[in-house]
Coordinates of C-alpha atoms in Angstrom, one line a residue:
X1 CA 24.8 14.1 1.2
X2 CA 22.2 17.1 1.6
X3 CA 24.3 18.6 -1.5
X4 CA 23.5 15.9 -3.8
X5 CA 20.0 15.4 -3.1
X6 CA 19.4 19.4 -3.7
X7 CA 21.5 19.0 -7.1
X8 CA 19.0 16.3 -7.6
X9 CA 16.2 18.4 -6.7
X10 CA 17.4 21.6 -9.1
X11 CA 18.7 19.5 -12.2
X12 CA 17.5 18.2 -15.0
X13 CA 17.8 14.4 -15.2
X14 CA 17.0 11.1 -17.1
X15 CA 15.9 7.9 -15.3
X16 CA 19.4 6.7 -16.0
X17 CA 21.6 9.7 -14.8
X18 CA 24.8 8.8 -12.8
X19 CA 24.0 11.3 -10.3
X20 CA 21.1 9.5 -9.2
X21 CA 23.1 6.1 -9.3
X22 CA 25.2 7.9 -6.9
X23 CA 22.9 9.5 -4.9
X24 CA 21.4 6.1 -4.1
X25 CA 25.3 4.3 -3.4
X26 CA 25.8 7.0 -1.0
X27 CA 21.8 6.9 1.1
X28 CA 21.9 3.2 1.4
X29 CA 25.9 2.9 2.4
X30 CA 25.0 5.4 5.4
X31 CA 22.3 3.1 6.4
X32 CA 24.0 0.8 8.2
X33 CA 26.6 3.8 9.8
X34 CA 23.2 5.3 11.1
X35 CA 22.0 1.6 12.5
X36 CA 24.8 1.7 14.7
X37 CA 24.8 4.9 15.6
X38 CA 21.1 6.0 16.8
X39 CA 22.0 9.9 17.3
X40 CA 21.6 10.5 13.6
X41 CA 18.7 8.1 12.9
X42 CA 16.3 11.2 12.9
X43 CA 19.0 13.1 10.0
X44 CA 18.9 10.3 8.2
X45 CA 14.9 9.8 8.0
X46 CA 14.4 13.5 7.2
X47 CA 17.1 12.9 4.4
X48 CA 15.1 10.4 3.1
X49 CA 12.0 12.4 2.8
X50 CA 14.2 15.0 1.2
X51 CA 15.1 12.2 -1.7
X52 CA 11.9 11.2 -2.3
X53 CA 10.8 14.3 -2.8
X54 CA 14.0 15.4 -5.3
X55 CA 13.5 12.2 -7.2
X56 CA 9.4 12.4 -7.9
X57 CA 10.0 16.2 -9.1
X58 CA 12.6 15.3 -11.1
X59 CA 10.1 12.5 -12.5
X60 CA 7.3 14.4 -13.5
X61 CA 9.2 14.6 -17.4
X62 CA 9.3 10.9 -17.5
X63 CA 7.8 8.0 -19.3
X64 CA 6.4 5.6 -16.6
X65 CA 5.3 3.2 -19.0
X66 CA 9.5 2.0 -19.6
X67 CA 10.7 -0.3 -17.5
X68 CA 13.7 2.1 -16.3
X69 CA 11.6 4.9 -14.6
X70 CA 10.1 2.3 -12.9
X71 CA 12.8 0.6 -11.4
X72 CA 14.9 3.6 -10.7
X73 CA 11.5 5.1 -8.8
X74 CA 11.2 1.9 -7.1
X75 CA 14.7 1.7 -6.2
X76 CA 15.0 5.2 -5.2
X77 CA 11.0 5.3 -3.1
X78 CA 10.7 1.6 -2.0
X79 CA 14.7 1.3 -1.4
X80 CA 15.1 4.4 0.5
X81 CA 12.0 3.4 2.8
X82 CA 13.4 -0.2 3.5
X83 CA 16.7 1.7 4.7
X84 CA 15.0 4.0 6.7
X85 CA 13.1 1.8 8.6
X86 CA 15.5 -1.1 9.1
X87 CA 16.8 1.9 11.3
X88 CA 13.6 2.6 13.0
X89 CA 13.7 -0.9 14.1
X90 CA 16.8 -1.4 15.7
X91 CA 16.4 1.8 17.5
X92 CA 12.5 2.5 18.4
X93 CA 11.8 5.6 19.8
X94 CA 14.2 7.6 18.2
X95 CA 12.4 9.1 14.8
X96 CA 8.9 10.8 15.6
X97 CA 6.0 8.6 14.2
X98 CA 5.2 11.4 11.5
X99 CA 7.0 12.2 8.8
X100 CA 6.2 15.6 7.4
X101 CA 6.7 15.3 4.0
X102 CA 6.1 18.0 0.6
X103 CA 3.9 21.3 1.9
X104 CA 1.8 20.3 -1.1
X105 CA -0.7 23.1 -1.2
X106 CA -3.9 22.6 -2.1
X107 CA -7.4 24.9 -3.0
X108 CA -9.5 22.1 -1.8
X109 CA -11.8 22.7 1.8
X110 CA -9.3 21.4 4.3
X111 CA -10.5 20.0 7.6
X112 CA -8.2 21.8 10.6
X113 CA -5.4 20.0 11.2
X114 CA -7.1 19.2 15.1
X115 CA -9.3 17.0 13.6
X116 CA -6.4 14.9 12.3
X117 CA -3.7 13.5 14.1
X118 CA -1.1 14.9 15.3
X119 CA -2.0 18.3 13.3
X120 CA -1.7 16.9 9.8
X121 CA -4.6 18.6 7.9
X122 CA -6.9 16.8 5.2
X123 CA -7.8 18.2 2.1
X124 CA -10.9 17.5 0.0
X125 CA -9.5 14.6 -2.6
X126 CA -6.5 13.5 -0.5
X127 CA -5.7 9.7 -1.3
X128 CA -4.8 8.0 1.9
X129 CA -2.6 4.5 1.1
X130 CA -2.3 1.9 4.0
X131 CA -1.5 -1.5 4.7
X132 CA -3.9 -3.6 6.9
X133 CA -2.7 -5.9 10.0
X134 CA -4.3 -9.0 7.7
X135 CA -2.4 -11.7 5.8
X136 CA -4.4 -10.8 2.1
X137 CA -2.9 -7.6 3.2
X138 CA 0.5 -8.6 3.0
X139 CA -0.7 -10.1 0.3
X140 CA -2.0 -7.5 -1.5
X141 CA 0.8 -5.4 -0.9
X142 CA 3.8 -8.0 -2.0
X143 CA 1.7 -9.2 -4.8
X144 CA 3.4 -7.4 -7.6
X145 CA 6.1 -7.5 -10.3
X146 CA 7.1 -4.6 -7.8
X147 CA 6.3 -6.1 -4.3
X148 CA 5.4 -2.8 -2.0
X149 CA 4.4 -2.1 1.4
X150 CA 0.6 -0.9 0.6
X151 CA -2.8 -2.9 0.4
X152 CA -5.4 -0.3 0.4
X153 CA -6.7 3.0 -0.6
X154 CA -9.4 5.6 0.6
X155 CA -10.2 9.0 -0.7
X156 CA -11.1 12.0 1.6
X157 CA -13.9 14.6 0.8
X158 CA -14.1 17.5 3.5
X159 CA -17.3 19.1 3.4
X160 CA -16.7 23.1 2.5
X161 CA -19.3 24.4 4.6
X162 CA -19.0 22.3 8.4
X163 CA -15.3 21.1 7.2
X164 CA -16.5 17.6 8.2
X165 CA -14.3 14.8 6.9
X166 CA -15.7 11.7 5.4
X167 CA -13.4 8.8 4.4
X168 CA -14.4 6.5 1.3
X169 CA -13.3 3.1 0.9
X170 CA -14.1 0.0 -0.8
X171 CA -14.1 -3.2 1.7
X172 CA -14.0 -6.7 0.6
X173 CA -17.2 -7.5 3.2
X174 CA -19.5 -5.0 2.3
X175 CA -18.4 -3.1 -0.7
X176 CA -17.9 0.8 -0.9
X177 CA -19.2 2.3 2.4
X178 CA -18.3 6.2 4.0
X179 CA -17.1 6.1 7.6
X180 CA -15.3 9.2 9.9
X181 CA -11.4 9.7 10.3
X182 CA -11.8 8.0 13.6
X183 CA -13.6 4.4 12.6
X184 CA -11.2 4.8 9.6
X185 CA -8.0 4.8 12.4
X186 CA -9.0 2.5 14.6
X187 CA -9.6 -0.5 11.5
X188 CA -5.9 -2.0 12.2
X189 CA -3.4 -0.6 10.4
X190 CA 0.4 -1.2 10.3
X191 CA 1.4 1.9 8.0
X192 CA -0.3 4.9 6.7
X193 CA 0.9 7.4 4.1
X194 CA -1.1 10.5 2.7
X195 CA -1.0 11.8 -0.8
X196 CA -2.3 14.7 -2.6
X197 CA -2.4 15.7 -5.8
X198 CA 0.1 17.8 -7.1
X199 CA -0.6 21.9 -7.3
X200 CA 1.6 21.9 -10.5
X201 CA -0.3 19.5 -12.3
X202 CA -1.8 20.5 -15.8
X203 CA -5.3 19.4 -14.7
X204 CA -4.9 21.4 -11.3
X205 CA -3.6 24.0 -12.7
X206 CA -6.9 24.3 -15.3
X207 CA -9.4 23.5 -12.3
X208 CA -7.5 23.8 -8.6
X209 CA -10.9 22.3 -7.6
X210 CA -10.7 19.2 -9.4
X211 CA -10.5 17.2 -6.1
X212 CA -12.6 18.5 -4.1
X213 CA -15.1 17.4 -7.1
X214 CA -13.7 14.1 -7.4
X215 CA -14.2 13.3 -3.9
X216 CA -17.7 15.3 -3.7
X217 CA -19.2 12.4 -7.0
X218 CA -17.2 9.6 -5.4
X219 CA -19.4 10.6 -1.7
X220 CA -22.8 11.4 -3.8
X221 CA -22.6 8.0 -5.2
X222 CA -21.7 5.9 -2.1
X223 CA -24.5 7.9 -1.0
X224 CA -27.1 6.8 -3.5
X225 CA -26.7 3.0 -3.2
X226 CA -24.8 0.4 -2.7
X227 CA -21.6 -0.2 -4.4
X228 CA -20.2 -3.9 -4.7
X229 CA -16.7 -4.4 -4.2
X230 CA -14.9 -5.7 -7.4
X231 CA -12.9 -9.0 -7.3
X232 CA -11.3 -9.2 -10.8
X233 CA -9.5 -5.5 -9.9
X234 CA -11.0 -4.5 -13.7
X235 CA -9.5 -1.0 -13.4
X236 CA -11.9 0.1 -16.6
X237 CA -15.2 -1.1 -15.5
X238 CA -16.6 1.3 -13.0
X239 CA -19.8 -0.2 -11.7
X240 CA -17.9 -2.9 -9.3
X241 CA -15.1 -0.8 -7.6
X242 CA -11.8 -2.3 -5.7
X243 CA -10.2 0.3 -3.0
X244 CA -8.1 1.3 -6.0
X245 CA -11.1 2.2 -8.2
X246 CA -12.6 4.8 -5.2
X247 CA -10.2 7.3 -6.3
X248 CA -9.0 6.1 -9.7
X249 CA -12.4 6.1 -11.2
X250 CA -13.4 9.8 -10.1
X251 CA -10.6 11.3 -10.8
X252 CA -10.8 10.1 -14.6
X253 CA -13.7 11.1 -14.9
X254 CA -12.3 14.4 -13.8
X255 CA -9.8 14.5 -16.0
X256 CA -6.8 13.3 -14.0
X257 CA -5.6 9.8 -14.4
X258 CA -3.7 8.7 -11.9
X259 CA -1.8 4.8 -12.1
X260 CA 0.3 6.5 -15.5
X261 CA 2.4 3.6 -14.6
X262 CA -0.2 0.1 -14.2
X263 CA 0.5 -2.3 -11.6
X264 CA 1.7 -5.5 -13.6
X265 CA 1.8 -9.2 -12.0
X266 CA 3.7 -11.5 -14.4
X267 CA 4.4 -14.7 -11.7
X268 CA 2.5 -17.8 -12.9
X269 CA 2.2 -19.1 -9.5
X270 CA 0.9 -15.5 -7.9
X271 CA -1.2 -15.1 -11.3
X272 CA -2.6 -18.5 -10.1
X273 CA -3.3 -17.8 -6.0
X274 CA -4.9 -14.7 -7.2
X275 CA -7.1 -16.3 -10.0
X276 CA -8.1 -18.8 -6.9
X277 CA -9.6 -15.7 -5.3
X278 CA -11.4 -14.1 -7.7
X279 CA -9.5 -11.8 -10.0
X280 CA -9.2 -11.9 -13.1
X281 CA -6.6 -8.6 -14.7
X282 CA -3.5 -8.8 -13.7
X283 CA -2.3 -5.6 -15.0
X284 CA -4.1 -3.0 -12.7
X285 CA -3.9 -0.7 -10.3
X286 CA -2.4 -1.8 -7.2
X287 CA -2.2 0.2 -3.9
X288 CA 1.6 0.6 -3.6
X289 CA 2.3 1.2 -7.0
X290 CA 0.6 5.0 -6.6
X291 CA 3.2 6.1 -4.2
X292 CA 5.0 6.2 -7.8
X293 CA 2.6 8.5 -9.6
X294 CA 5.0 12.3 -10.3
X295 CA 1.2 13.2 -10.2
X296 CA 0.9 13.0 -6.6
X297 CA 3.4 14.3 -3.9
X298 CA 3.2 12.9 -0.3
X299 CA 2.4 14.9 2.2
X300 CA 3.2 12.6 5.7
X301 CA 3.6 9.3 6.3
X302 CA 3.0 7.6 10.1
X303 CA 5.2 4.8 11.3
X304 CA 5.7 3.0 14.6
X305 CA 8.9 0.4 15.3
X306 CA 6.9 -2.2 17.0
X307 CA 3.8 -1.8 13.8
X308 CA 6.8 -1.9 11.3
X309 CA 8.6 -5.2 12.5
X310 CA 4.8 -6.7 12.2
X311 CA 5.3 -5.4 8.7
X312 CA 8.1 -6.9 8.0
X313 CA 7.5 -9.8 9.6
X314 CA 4.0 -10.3 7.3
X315 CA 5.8 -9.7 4.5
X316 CA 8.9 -12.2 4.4
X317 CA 6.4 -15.4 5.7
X318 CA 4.5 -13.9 2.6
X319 CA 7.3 -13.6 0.4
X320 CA 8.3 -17.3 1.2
X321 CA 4.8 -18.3 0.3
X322 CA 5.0 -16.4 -2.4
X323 CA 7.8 -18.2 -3.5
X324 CA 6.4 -21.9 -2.9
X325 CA 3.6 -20.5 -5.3
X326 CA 5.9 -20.2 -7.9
X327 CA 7.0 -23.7 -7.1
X328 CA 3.9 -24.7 -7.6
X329 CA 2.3 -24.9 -4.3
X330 CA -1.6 -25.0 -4.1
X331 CA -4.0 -23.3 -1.9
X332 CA -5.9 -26.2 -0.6
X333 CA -8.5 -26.2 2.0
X334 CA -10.8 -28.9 3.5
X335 CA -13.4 -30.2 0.5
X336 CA -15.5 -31.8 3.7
X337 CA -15.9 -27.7 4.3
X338 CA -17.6 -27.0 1.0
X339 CA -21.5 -27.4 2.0
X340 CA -21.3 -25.9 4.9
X341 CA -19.5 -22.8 2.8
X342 CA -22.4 -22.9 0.0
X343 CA -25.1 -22.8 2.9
X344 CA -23.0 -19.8 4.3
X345 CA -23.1 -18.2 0.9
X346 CA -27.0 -18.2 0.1
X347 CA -27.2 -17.1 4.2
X348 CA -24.8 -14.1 3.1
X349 CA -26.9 -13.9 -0.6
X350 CA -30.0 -13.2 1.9
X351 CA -28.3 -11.1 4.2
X352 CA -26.8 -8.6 1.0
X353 CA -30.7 -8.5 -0.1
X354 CA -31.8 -7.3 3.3
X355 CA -28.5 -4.6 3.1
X356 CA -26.8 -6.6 5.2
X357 CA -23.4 -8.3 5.4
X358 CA -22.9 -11.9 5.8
X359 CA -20.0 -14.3 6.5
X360 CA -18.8 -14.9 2.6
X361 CA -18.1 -11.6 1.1
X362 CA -20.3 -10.5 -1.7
X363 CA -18.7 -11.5 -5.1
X364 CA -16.9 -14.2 -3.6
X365 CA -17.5 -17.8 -4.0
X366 CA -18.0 -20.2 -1.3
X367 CA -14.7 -21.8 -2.9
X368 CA -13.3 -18.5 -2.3
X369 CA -14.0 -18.0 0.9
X370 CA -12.5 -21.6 1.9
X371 CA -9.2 -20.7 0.3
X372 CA -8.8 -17.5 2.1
X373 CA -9.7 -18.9 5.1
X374 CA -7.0 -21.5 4.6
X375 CA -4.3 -19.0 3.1
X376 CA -5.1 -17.0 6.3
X377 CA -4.3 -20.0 8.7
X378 CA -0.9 -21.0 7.1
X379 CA 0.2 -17.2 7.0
X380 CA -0.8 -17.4 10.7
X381 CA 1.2 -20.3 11.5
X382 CA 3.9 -19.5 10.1
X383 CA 4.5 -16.1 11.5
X384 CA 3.7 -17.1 14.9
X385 CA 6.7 -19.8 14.3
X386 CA 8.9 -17.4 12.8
X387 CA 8.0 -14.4 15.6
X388 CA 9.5 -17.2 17.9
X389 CA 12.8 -17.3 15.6
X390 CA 13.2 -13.6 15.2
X391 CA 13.1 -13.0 19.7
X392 CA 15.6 -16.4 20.0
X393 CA 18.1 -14.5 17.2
X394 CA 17.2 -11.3 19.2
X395 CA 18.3 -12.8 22.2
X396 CA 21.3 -14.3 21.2
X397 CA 22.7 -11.4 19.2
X398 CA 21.4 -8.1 20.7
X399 CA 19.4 -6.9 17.9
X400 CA 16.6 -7.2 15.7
X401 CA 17.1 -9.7 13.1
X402 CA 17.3 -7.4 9.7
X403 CA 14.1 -7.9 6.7
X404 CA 16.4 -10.5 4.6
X405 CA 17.3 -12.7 8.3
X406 CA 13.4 -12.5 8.6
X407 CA 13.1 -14.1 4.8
X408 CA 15.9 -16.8 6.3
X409 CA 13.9 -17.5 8.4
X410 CA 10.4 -18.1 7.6
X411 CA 12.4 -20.1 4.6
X412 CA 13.7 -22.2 7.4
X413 CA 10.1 -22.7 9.4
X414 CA 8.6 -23.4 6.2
X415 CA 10.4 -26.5 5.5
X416 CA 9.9 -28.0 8.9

């Protein structure tokens, strides 16, 4: 298996090249060998890594914008993780939480790698991608014509003269802010990955600093006022920015555009939740969709067992609300609710003026805020019922129950 992904790595493919059809057979057919056999769970994730990292040099010559690069990347990236970690599950404990991934060098002021965890050092411009412990998180990340395991996006500037790190993000509640590595961390988080900007790159290759001086006018302008977070996820307009946007936006200006394959959400009903909440473009840039950029290679990614079944158990209660959307399930809430939400939104208006942050989101209407509360709940309630299912199937069979028993599952709870 290491043969074929270095003939990967060293040839010259298409998107549609047998050899990756087979390389792909061959990684998912050992997945289930490794599952029942924990010794080699640690080959088998490095192997992965390995993949990935054949398969996005060998895309750097292709056309993102058709429809079979994207699947074969997603098949190949988002496939090969879902192996990997339906092995981590079953057998916690036995891969190391961090996953070294491409050296990726870099010109940019680094921070030393003690001031990052478990001695993985940040570079100025470094895209971080991560997937909140909420239910829009799940959300986020699954709502996609490619559903992914990402909901958010920060960009890191290290300062070249103390080497301090500042981490810049665009939240829902109060818009872009700036905070340390640490408040970044302990936000809850169920997966982290971080990317950097490939060495090789034409635009890297003109200006190696290119970046650090993306990340440098990203921090000057979070700096110089307030920034207000951008509900309709317009990609194009820059003076309302979602997480996306934070590094998207910069780096254009820059020169490097980054997203050369858009997020696209087709699904009327998702198309519909998502108008219910305030946006508006549904082709974008989504969080989950970068890992795909040939622009970008990944330098680590963290995962824990008992974070990644959370994961997993978000996404399948979201996938089967997903699909009652696209039966044509609403997202109702409580109409007695609405006054009391309108008073909360002038108290939050007031509170913005004053630079503060109040309990309906800025950009968001009260109406908003009432269906995300609600959205919230049922997500809520149906994971607690289906974290009851998964333990009793634990129970009774040994294991953990696998991502598509998880989907059975919630399927079932949802039509009690």
């Amino acid at each position: 298996m290491g043969a074929l992904v270095d003939s990967v790595g060293r040839t010259l493919l298409t998107p549609a090249a047998p050899l990756l059809d087979t390389l792909e057979s061959r990684f998912f057919a050992l997945a289930p060998v490794v599952a029942a056999c924990p010794v080699h769970a640690a080959t088998y994730v490095a192997l992965h890594g390995r993949m990935r990292e054949a398969v996005k040099r060998r895309s750097v010559d292709w056309d993102l914008s058709i429809r079979e690069t994207r699947d074969r990347l997603y098949r190949a990236l988002y496939g090969g993780r879902a192996a990997v970690e339906a092995v981590m599950i079953q057998h916690p404990g036995e891969v190391s939480t961090i996953l070294q991934g491409s050296p990726a060098p870099s010109a940019t002021p680094s921070a030393t790698p003690s001031a990052v965890t478990q001695g993985i050092a940040l570079h100025s411009g470094d895209i971080i991608v991560s997937r909140g412990g909420y239910p829009t998180s799940a959300l986020i990340a699954r709502g996609n014509d490619y559903p992914g395991n990402f909901s958010h996006i920060a960009l890191v500037h290290v300062d070249e003269g103390t080497r301090e790190v500042s981490v810049l993000e665009a939240h829902i509640e109060s818009g872009v802010s700036i905070s340390t590595v640490e408040r970044y961390l302990a936000d809850k988080k169920l997966r982290l990955m971080l990317l950097r900007p490939r060495a090789g790159a034409p635009a890297l290759v003109r200006d190696p600093q290119l970046p650090h001086r993306a990340a440098t006018a990203m921090l000057a302008r979070a700096r110089a006022g307030h920034i207000p977070y951008d509900f309709s996820m317009d990609y194009t307009e820059s003076e309302r920015l979602f997480c996306s946007e934070v590094a998207s936006s910069v780096y254009r200006d820059q020169g490097l555009t980054l997203w050369t394959g858009l997020s696209t959400i087709s699904a009327p009903g998702l198309r519909r939740w998502l108008a219910a909440f305030g946006v508006r473009h549904f082709e974008t840039q989504e969080p989950s969709d970068l890992e795909y950029d040939p622009q970008l290679d990944v330098v680590a990614e963290w995962h824990d067992s008992t974070a990644l079944f959370d994961d997993q158990l978000d996404n399948a209660v979201t996938d089967v609300m997903l699909e009652g959307a696209e039966r044509g399930d609403a997202l109702r809430y409580a109409w007695y609710a609405l006054p009391a939400a309108r008073i909360a939104k002038a108290y939050s208006w007031l509170r913005e003026r004053a630079g503060g942050i109040g309990p309906v989101p800025e950009g968001m209407s009260a109406e908003g805020a009432l269906r995300s509360r609600a959205y919230s709940a049922r997500h809520d309630a149906l994971v607690t019922k289906v974290h009851t299912a998964a333990a009793a199937w634990r129970r009774e069979r040994g294991y953990a129950p696998p991502y598509w028993t998880l989907v059975a599952l919630a399927r079932n709870e949802a039509t009690r």
